[in-house]
Coordinates of C-alpha atoms and ligand atoms in Angstrom, one line a residue:
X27 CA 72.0 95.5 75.4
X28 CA 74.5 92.8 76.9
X29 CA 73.5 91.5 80.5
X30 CA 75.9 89.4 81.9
X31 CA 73.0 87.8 84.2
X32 CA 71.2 86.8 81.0
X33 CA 73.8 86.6 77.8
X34 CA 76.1 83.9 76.9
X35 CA 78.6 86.4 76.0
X36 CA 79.0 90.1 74.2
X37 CA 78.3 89.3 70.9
X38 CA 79.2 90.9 67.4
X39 CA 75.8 92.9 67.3
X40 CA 76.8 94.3 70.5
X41 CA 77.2 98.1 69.3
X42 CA 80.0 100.9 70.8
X43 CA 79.2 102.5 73.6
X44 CA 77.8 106.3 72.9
X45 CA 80.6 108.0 74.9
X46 CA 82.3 111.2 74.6
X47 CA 85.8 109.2 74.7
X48 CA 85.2 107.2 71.8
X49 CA 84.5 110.4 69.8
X50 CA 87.6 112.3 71.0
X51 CA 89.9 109.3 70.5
X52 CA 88.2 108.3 67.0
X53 CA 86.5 105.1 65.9
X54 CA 90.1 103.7 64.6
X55 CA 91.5 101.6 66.9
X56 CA 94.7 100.2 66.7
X57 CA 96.4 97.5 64.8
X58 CA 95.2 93.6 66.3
X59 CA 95.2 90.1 65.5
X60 CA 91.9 90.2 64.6
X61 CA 89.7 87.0 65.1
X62 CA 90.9 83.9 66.1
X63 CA 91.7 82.3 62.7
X64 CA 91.3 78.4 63.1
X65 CA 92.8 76.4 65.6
X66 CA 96.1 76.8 67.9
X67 CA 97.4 75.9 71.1
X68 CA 99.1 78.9 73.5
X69 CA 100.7 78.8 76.6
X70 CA 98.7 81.9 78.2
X71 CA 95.4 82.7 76.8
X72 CA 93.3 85.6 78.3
X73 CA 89.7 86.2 77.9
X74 CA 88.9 89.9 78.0
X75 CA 90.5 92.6 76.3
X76 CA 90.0 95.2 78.8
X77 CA 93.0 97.0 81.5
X78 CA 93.0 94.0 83.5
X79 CA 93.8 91.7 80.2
X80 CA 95.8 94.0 79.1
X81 CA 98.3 94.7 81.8
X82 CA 98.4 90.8 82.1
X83 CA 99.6 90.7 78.6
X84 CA 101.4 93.6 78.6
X85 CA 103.8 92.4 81.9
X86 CA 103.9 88.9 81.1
X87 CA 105.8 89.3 77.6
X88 CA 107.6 92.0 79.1
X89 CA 108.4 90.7 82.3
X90 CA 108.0 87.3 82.4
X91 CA 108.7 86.1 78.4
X92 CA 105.2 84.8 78.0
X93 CA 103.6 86.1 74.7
X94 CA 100.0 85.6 75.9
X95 CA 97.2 85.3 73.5
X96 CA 94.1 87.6 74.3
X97 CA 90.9 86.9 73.1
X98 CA 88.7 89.8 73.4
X99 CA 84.8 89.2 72.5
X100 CA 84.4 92.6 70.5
X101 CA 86.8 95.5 70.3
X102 CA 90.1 95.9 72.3
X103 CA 88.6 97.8 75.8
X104 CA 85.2 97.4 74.5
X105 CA 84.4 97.1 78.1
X106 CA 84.5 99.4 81.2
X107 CA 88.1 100.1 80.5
X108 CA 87.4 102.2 77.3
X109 CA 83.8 103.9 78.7
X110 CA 84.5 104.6 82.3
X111 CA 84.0 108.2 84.3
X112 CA 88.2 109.2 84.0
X113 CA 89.8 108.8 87.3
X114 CA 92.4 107.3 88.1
X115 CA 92.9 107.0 92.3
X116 CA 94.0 105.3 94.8
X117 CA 91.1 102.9 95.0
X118 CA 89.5 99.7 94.5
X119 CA 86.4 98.4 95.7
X120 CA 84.0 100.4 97.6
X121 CA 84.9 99.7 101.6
X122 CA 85.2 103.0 103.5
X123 CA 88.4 102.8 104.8
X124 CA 86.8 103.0 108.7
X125 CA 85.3 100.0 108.2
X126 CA 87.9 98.1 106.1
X127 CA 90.1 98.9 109.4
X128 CA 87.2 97.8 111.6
X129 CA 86.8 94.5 110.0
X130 CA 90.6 93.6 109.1
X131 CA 92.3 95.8 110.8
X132 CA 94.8 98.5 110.2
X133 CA 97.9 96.8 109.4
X134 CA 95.6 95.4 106.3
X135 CA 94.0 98.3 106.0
X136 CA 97.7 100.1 105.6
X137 CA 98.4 96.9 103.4
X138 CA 95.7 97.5 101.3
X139 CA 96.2 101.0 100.9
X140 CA 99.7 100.3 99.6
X141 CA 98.9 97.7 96.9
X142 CA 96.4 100.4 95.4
X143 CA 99.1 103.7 95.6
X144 CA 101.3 101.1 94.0
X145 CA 98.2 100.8 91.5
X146 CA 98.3 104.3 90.7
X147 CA 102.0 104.9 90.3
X148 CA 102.1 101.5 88.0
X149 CA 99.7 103.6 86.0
X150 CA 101.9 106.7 86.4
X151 CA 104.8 104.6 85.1
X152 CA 103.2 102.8 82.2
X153 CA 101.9 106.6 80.8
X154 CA 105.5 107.6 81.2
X155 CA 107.1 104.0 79.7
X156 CA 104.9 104.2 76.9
X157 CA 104.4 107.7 75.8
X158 CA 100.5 107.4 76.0
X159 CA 98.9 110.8 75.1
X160 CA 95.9 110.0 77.4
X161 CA 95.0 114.3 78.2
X162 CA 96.6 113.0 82.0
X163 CA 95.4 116.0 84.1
X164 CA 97.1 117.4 87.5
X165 CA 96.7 115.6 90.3
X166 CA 93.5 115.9 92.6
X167 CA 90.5 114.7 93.8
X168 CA 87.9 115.8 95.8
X169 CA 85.1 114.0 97.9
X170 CA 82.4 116.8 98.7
X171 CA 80.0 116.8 101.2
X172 CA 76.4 116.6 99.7
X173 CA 74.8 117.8 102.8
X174 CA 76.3 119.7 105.8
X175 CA 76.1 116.7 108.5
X176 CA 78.2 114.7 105.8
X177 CA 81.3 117.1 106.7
X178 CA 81.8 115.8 110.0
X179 CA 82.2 112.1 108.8
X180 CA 84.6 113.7 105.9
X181 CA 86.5 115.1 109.0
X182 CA 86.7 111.8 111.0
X183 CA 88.2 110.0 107.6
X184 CA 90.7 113.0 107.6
X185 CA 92.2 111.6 110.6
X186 CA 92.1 107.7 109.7
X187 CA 93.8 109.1 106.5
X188 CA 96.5 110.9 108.3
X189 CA 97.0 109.0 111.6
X190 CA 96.3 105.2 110.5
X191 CA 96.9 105.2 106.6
X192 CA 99.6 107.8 107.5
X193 CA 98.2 109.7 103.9
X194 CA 98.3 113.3 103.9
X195 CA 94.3 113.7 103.1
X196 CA 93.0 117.4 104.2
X197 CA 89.3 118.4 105.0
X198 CA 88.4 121.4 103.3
X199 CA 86.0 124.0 104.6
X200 CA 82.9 124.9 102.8
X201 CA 84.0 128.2 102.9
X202 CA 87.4 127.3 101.0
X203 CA 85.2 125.4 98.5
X204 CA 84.5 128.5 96.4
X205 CA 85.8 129.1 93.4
X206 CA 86.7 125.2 93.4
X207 CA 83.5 123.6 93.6
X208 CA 80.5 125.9 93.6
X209 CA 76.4 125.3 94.5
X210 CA 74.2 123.9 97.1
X211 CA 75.9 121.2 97.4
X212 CA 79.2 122.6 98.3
X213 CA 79.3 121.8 102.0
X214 CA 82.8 120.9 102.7
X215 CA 85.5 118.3 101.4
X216 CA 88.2 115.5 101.8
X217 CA 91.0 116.5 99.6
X218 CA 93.2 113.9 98.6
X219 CA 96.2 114.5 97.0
X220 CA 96.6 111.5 94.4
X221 CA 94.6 111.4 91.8
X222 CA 93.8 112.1 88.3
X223 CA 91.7 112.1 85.5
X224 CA 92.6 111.5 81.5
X225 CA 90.8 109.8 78.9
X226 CA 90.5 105.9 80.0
X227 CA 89.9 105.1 76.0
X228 CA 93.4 106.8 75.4
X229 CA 95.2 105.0 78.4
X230 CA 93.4 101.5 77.5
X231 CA 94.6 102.3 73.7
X232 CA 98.2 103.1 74.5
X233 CA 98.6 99.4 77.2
X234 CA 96.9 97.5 74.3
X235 CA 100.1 99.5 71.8
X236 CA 102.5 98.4 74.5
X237 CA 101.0 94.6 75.0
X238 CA 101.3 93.8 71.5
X239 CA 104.5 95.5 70.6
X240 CA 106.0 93.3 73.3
X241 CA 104.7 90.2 71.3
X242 CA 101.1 89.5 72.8
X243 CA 98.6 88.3 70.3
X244 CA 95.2 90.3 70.4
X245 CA 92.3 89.2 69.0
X246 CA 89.3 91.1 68.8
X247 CA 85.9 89.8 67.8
X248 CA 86.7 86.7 69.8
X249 CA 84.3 86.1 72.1
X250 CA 85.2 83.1 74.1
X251 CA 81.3 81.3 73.4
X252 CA 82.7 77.5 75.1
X253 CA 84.9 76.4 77.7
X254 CA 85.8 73.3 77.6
X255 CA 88.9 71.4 80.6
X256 CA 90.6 69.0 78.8
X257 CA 92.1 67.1 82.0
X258 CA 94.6 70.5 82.4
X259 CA 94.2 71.8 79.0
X260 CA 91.7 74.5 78.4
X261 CA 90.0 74.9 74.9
X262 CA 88.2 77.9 74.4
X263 CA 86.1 77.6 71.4
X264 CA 85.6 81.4 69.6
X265 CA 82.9 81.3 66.4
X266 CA 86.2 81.4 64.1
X267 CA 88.8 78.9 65.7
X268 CA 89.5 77.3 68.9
X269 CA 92.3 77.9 71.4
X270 CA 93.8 75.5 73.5
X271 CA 95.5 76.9 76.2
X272 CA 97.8 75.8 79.3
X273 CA 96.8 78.5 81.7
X274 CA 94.4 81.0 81.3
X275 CA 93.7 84.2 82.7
X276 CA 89.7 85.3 83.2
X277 CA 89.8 89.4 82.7
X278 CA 86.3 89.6 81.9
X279 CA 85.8 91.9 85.1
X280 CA 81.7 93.1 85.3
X281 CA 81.0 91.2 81.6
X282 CA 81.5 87.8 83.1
X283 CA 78.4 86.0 81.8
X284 CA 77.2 83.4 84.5
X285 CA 77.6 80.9 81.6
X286 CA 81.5 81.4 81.2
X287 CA 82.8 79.0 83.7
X288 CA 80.8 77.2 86.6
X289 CA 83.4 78.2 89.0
X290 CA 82.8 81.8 88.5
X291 CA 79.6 82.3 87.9
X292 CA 77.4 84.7 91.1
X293 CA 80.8 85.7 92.3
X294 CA 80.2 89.0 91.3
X295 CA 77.3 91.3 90.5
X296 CA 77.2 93.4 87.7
X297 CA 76.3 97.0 88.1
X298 CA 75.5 99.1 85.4
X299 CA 76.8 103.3 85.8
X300 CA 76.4 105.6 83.7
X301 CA 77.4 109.1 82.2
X302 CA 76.1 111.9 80.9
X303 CA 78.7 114.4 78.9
X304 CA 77.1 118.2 78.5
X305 CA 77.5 120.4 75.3
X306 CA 80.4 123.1 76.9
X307 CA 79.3 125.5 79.4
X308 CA 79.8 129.3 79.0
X309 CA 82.3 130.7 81.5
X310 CA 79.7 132.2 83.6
X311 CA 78.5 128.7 84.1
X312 CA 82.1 127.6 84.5
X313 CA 82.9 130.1 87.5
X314 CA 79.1 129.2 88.9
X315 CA 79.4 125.4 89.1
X316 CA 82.6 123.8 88.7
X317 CA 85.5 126.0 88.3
X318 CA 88.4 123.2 89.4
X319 CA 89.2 120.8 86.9
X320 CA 89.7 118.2 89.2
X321 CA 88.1 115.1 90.1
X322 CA 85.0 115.2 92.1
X323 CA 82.6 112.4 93.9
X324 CA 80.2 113.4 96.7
X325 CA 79.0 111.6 100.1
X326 CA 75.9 110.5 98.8
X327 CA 74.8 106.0 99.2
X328 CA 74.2 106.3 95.9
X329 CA 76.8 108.4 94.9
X330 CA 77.7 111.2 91.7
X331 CA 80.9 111.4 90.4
X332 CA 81.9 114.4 87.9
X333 CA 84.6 116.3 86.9
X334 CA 84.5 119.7 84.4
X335 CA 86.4 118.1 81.1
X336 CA 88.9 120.2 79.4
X337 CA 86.9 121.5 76.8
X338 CA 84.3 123.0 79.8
X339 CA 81.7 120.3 79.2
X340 CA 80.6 118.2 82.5
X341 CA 80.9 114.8 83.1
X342 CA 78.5 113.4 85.6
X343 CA 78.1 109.8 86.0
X344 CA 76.3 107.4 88.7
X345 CA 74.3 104.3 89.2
X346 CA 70.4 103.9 88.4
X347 CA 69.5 101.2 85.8
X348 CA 69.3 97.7 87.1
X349 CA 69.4 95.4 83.6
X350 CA 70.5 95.8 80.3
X351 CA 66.8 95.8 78.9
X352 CA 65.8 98.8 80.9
X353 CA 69.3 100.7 80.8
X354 CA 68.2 102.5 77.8
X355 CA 65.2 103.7 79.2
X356 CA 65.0 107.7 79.0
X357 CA 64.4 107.9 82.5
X358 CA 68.1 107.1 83.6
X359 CA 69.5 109.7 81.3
X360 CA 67.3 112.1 83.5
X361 CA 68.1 110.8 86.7
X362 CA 71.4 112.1 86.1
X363 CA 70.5 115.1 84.5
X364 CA 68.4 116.2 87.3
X365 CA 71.1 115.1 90.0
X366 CA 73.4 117.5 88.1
X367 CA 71.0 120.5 88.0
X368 CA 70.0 120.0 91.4
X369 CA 74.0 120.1 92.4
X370 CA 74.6 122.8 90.0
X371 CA 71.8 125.4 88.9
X372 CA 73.9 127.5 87.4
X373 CA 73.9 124.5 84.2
X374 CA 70.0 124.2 84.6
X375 CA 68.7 123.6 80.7
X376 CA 72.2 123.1 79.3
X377 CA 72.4 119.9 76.3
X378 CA 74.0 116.6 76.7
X379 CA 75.4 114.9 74.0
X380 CA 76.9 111.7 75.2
X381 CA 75.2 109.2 77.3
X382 CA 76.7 106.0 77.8
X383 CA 76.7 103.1 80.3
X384 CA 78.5 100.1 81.3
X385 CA 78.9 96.8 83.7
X386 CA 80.9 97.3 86.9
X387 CA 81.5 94.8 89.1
X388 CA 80.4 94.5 93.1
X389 CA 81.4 91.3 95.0
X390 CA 79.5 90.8 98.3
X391 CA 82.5 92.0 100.7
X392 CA 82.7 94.5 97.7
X393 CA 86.4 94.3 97.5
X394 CA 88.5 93.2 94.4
X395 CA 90.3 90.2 94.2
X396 CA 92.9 88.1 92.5
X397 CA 93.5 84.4 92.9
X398 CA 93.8 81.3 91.5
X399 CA 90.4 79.5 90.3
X400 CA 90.1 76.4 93.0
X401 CA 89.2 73.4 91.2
X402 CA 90.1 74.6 87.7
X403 CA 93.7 73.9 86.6
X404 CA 95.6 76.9 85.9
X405 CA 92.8 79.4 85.8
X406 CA 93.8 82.9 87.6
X407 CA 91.4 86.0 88.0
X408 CA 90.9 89.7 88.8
X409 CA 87.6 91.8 89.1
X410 CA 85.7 93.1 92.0
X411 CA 87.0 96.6 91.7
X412 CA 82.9 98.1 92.0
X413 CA 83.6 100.9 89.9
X414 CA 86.8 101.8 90.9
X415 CA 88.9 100.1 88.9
X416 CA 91.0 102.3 86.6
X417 CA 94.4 101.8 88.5
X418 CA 93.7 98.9 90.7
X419 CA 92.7 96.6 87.7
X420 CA 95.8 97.5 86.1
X421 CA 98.1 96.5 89.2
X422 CA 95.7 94.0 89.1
X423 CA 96.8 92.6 85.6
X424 CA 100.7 92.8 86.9
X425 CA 99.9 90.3 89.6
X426 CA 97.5 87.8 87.3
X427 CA 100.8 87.8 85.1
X428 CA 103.0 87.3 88.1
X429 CA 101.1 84.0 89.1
X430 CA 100.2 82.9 85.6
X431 CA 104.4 83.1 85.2
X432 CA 103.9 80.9 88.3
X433 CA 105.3 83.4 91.1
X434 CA 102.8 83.4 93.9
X435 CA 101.1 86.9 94.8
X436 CA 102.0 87.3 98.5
X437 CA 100.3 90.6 99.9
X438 CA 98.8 91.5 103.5
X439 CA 96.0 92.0 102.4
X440 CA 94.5 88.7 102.5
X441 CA 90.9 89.6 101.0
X442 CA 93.0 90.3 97.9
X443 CA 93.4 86.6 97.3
X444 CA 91.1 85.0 98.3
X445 CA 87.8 83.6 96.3
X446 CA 85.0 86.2 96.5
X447 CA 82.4 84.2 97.9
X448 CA 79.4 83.7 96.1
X449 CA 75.4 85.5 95.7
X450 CA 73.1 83.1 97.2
X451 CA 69.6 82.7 95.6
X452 CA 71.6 84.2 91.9
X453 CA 68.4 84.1 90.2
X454 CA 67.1 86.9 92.6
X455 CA 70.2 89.5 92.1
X456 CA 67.8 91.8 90.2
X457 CA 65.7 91.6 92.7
X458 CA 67.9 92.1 95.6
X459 CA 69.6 95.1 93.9
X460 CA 66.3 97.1 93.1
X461 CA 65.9 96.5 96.8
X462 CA 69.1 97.5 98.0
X463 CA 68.4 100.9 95.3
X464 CA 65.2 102.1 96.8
X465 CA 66.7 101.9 100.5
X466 CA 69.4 104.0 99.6
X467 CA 67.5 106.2 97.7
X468 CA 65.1 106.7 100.8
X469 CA 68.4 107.5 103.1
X470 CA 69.4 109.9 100.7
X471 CA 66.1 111.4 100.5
X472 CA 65.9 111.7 104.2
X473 CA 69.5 113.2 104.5
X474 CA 68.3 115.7 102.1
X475 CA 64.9 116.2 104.0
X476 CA 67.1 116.6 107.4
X477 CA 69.7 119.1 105.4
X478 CA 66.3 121.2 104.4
Ligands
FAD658 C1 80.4 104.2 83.5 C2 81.6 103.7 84.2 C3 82.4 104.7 84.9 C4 83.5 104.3 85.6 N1 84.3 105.2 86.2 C5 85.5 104.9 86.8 C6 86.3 105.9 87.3 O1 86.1 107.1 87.1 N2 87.4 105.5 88.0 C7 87.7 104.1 88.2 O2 88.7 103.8 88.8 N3 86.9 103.2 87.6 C8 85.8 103.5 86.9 N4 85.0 102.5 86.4 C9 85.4 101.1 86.5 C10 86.6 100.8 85.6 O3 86.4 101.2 84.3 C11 86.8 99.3 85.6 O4 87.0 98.8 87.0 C12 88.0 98.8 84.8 O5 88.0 99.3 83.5 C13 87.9 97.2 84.7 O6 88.7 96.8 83.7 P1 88.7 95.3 83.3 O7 89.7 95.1 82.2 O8 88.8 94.4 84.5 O9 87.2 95.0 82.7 P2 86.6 95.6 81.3 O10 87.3 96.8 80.8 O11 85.1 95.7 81.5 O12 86.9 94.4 80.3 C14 86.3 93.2 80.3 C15 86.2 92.7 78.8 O13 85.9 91.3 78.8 C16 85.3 91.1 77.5 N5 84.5 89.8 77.6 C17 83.5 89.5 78.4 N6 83.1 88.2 78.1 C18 83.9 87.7 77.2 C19 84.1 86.5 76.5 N7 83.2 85.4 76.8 N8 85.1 86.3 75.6 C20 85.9 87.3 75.4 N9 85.9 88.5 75.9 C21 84.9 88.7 76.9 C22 84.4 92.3 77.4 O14 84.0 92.5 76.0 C23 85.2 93.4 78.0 O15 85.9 94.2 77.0 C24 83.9 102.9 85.7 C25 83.1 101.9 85.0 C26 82.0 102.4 84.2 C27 81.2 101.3 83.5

C-alpha cells in the first residue's frame, strides 16, 4: 500500500480503497480531463485531487477567474476525501479547545472556532449551490464518555463551550443517553449542536461536478512524479506530459510523499485510520446499541468514532496501523472489531463487509494550516487537519484560492498561517509513533482498569 514516508508518489497500481462509500456511490466517477496529455503551461496548477484541491479549484474559477489545472495522481478524491468516517463538524486538528485557549488564548481560540463554523456552513452552502445528493443527515454530534470519570472533563468543556467560545454545547446525562446511545460505554455526553454526517464520496463527487463545470481542468492519473523551480516557474513533470505552472497549490494533505518538494517534506506525519462498515443490524440490535443516527466519538487517547448508517449497518473507525506494509494486517481489522463489541454487546458476532483505511495528517502543534511555501515562489498549502478535515479542508481550499488569486489570508488565528514546523530525527517517525501508541494505549487500559 502507498506510504507517504516511503513512496515517491501514489502510483497507478495503487488500487481503490475497499469502502462502503465507493460501493454506494458506484465505481463511475465523473467526467475529467483525464491524464496530462503532453506538455502545457497554466497559470494555477494544483497537485491533489482531493476537498482541499478541489475547493481551490472550484473558488478560484468561480470567484477569482482562474481556471486552475489539477493534477490528481489516481482518481479524483482518491484520497482521504472520498474514504473518510462521514462527519462533517466544526473541527480541524486535534487541540482540545482548553488547551488551544491555554496556549493562544481565547480571543484565538474564539478566532479559531469561527474560521471552522465558517468551514461547516461553506460546506452547508456548496451542498445547497450545487445540488449534491450526498445522503446529508440532521444535524448532531455526540462525544460520549467512555468511562464515568471522563464525564466530568465533558462537563468542564461544556462551560469553555458556552462561556468562552459562547457555543451552545450541552452535557448530557448518562441517564438521558438511553435510547440514543446504548451499552457500557454510555456514561454521559457533550452534545454539540453542529454537525453532520453524509457520504464524503458523494460530497467530494459533487465539488469535483462544480470545479470543472466552472472551467477547471482535472486530470486524474497524474501523479505529479518531478518538481522541478525554474527561477519562478514550476514544472511538474506527470508520466504523460509536463506542466509548467506560475503558481501552484500543494493539496496533497496526509499523501504528501517526503520526496515531493524539499520544503515540505517532515512537516506533517501521516496517520493511517481506519473503518470497519457491519452487514445491517436487526432492530433489536438497533434499539440495544445505537438507536440515534447521529454522529458519535468517545473520550478515549486513542479514540472511536462511529455512527449507525442509514441502512442500520455501523461504522466504526479509529487509529491502529502504523505503515502501509503492516496496514493490511488482519489484526487491525480486529482491533476495531473488538473495540466495537466491547462498546456494544448487543452486535457481538455480527459481519463486516467493508474495511478500509487511509493517510491523515498530524502536524506537531497538530493544528492545520495554510500559508505560503517560504523559499519557493508561488507555492501555497493546506493540510494538518489530523483527521478532522471534512469541513475545514474545504474552507481550507477557499483561502489557498484566495492567496493563489493573490489576496492575503488575514485571520486571528495566527497558527493558521504559519509554517508547521518540522519532525526532527524524520527517519524515526515510525518509531516515535508506535511509541506514542503503546502509551496511550496503556492510559486507556488503566482508565479502563480504574472505571472497573
Ligand atoms: C479513515 C478516515 C476517516 C476520516 N474521517 C473523518 C471524519 O469523519 N470527519 C472529518 O472531518 N475528517 C475525517 N477524515 C479526514 C478527512 O477525510 C481529510 O482531512 C480530508 O479529506 C482531507 O482532504 P484533502 O483534500 O486535504 O486530502 P486527500 O483527500 O487525502 O487528497 C490528497 C490527494 O493528493 C493526491 N496526491 C498525493 N501525492 C500526489 C502527487 N505527487 N501528484 C498528484 N496527486 C497526489 C492523492 O492521491 C490524494 O487524492 C478521515 C480520514 C480518514 C483516512
Amino acid at each position: 500500500m502507498y506510504d507517504p514516508l516511503v513512496h515517491p508518489f501514489p502510483d497507478q497500481n495503487q488500487p481503490d480503497p475497499d469502502s462502503y462509500w465507493l460501493k454506494l456511490s458506484g465505481a463511475v466517477a465523473p467526467d475529467d480531463d483525464g491524464p496530462v496529455a503532453g506538455d502545457a503551461d497554466v497559470d494555477v496548477a494544483i497537485i491533489g485531487g482531493g476537498y482541499t484541491g478541489l475547493s481551490a479549484a472550484l473558488a478560484l474559477a468561480r470567484d477569482h477567474g482562474i481556471k486552475a489545472t489539477v493534477l490528481e495522481a489516481r482518481s479524483s478524491s482518491w484520497g482521504c476525501s472520498g474514504r473518510n468516517g462521514s462527519f462533517a463538524r466544526i473541527s480541524g486538528g486535534r487541540v482540545p479547545w482548553s488547551r488551544l485557549v491555554k496556549t493562544y488564548g481565547a480571543d484565538v481560540a474564539r478566532a479559531y472556532f469561527q474560521e471552522l463554523r465558517q468551514g461547516l456552513d461553506t460546506v452547508r452552502g456548496l451542498i445547497a449551490d450545487g445540488e449534491i445528493e450526498c445522503a446529508k443527515q440532521p444535524d448532531g454530534v455526540y462525544k460520549v464518555a467512555t468511562f464515568g470519570p471522563h464525564a466530568d472533563s465533558l462537563r468542564r468543556e461544556e462551560e469553555l463551550y458556552n462561556t468562552v467560545l459562547g457555543y451552545p454545547a450541552r452535557y448530557v446525562e448518562a441517564s438521558d443517553l438511553r435510547g440514543i446511545h446504548e451499552g457500557p460505554e454510555s456514561n454521559g455526553a457533550l452534545y454539540l449542536p453542529d454537525g453532520f454526517s453524509l457520504n464524503p464520496l458523494a460530497l467530494a463527487r459533487g465539488l469535483h461536478r462544480m470545479a470543472r463545470g466552472h472551467g477547471a481542468r482535472i486530470h486524474t492519473n497524474s501523479p505529479v512524479t518531478q518538481w522541478i523551480d525554474e527561477g519562478g516557474v514550476h514544472r511538474l513533470v506527470t508520466p504523460t506530459g509536463t506542466i509548467r505552472a506560475r503558481r501552484v497549490i500543494v493539496a496533497t494533505n496526509g499523501y504528501t510523499s517526503s520526496r515531493l518538494h524539499p520544503r515540505l517534506a517532515a512537516r506533517v506525519l501521516p496517520v493511517h485510520s481506519q473503518i470497519i462498515v457491519t452487514a445491517p443490524m436487526s432492530d433489536a440490535q438497533v434499539a440495544a446499541s445505537l438507536p440515534s443516527g447521529k454522529c458519535m466519538f468517545d473520550t478515549r487517547e486513542l479514540l472511536f468514532y462511529y455512527r449507525r448508517l442509514p441502512d442500520n449497518r455501523m461504522l466504526f473507525g479509529g487509529r491502529s496501523a502504523i505503515s502501509g506494509a503492516d496496514a493490511s494486517a488482519p489484526r487491525h481489522r480486529q482491533y476495531l472489531y473488538d473495540a466495537m463489541v466491547r462498546k456494544f454487546p448487543a452486535i457481538g458476532g455480527i459481519g463486516v463487509e467493508h474495511w478500509w483505511g487511509g493517510w491523515v495528517a498530524v502536524t506537531r502543534n497538530s493544528l492545520p494550516f495554510c500559508y505560503k511555501v517560504p523559499g519557493a515562489g508561488d507555492v501555497f498549502t493546506a493540510g494538518g487537519y489530523a483527521g478532522s478535515g471534512v469541513s475545514c479542508s474545504i474552507h481550507m481550499g477557499t483561502k489557498l484560492a484566495m492567496m493563489a488569486a493573490g489576496r492575503p489570508y488575514e485571520t486571528a488565528a495566527s497558527f493558521l498561517t504559519s509554517q508547521p514546523g518540522r519532525y526532527p530525527f524524520a527517519s524515526f517517525l515510525r518509531l516515535g509513533q508506535w511509541m506514542a501508541y503503546r502509551w496511550l494505549h496503556a492510559k486507556d487500559a488503566r482508565e479502563a482498569k480504574r472505571a472497573g
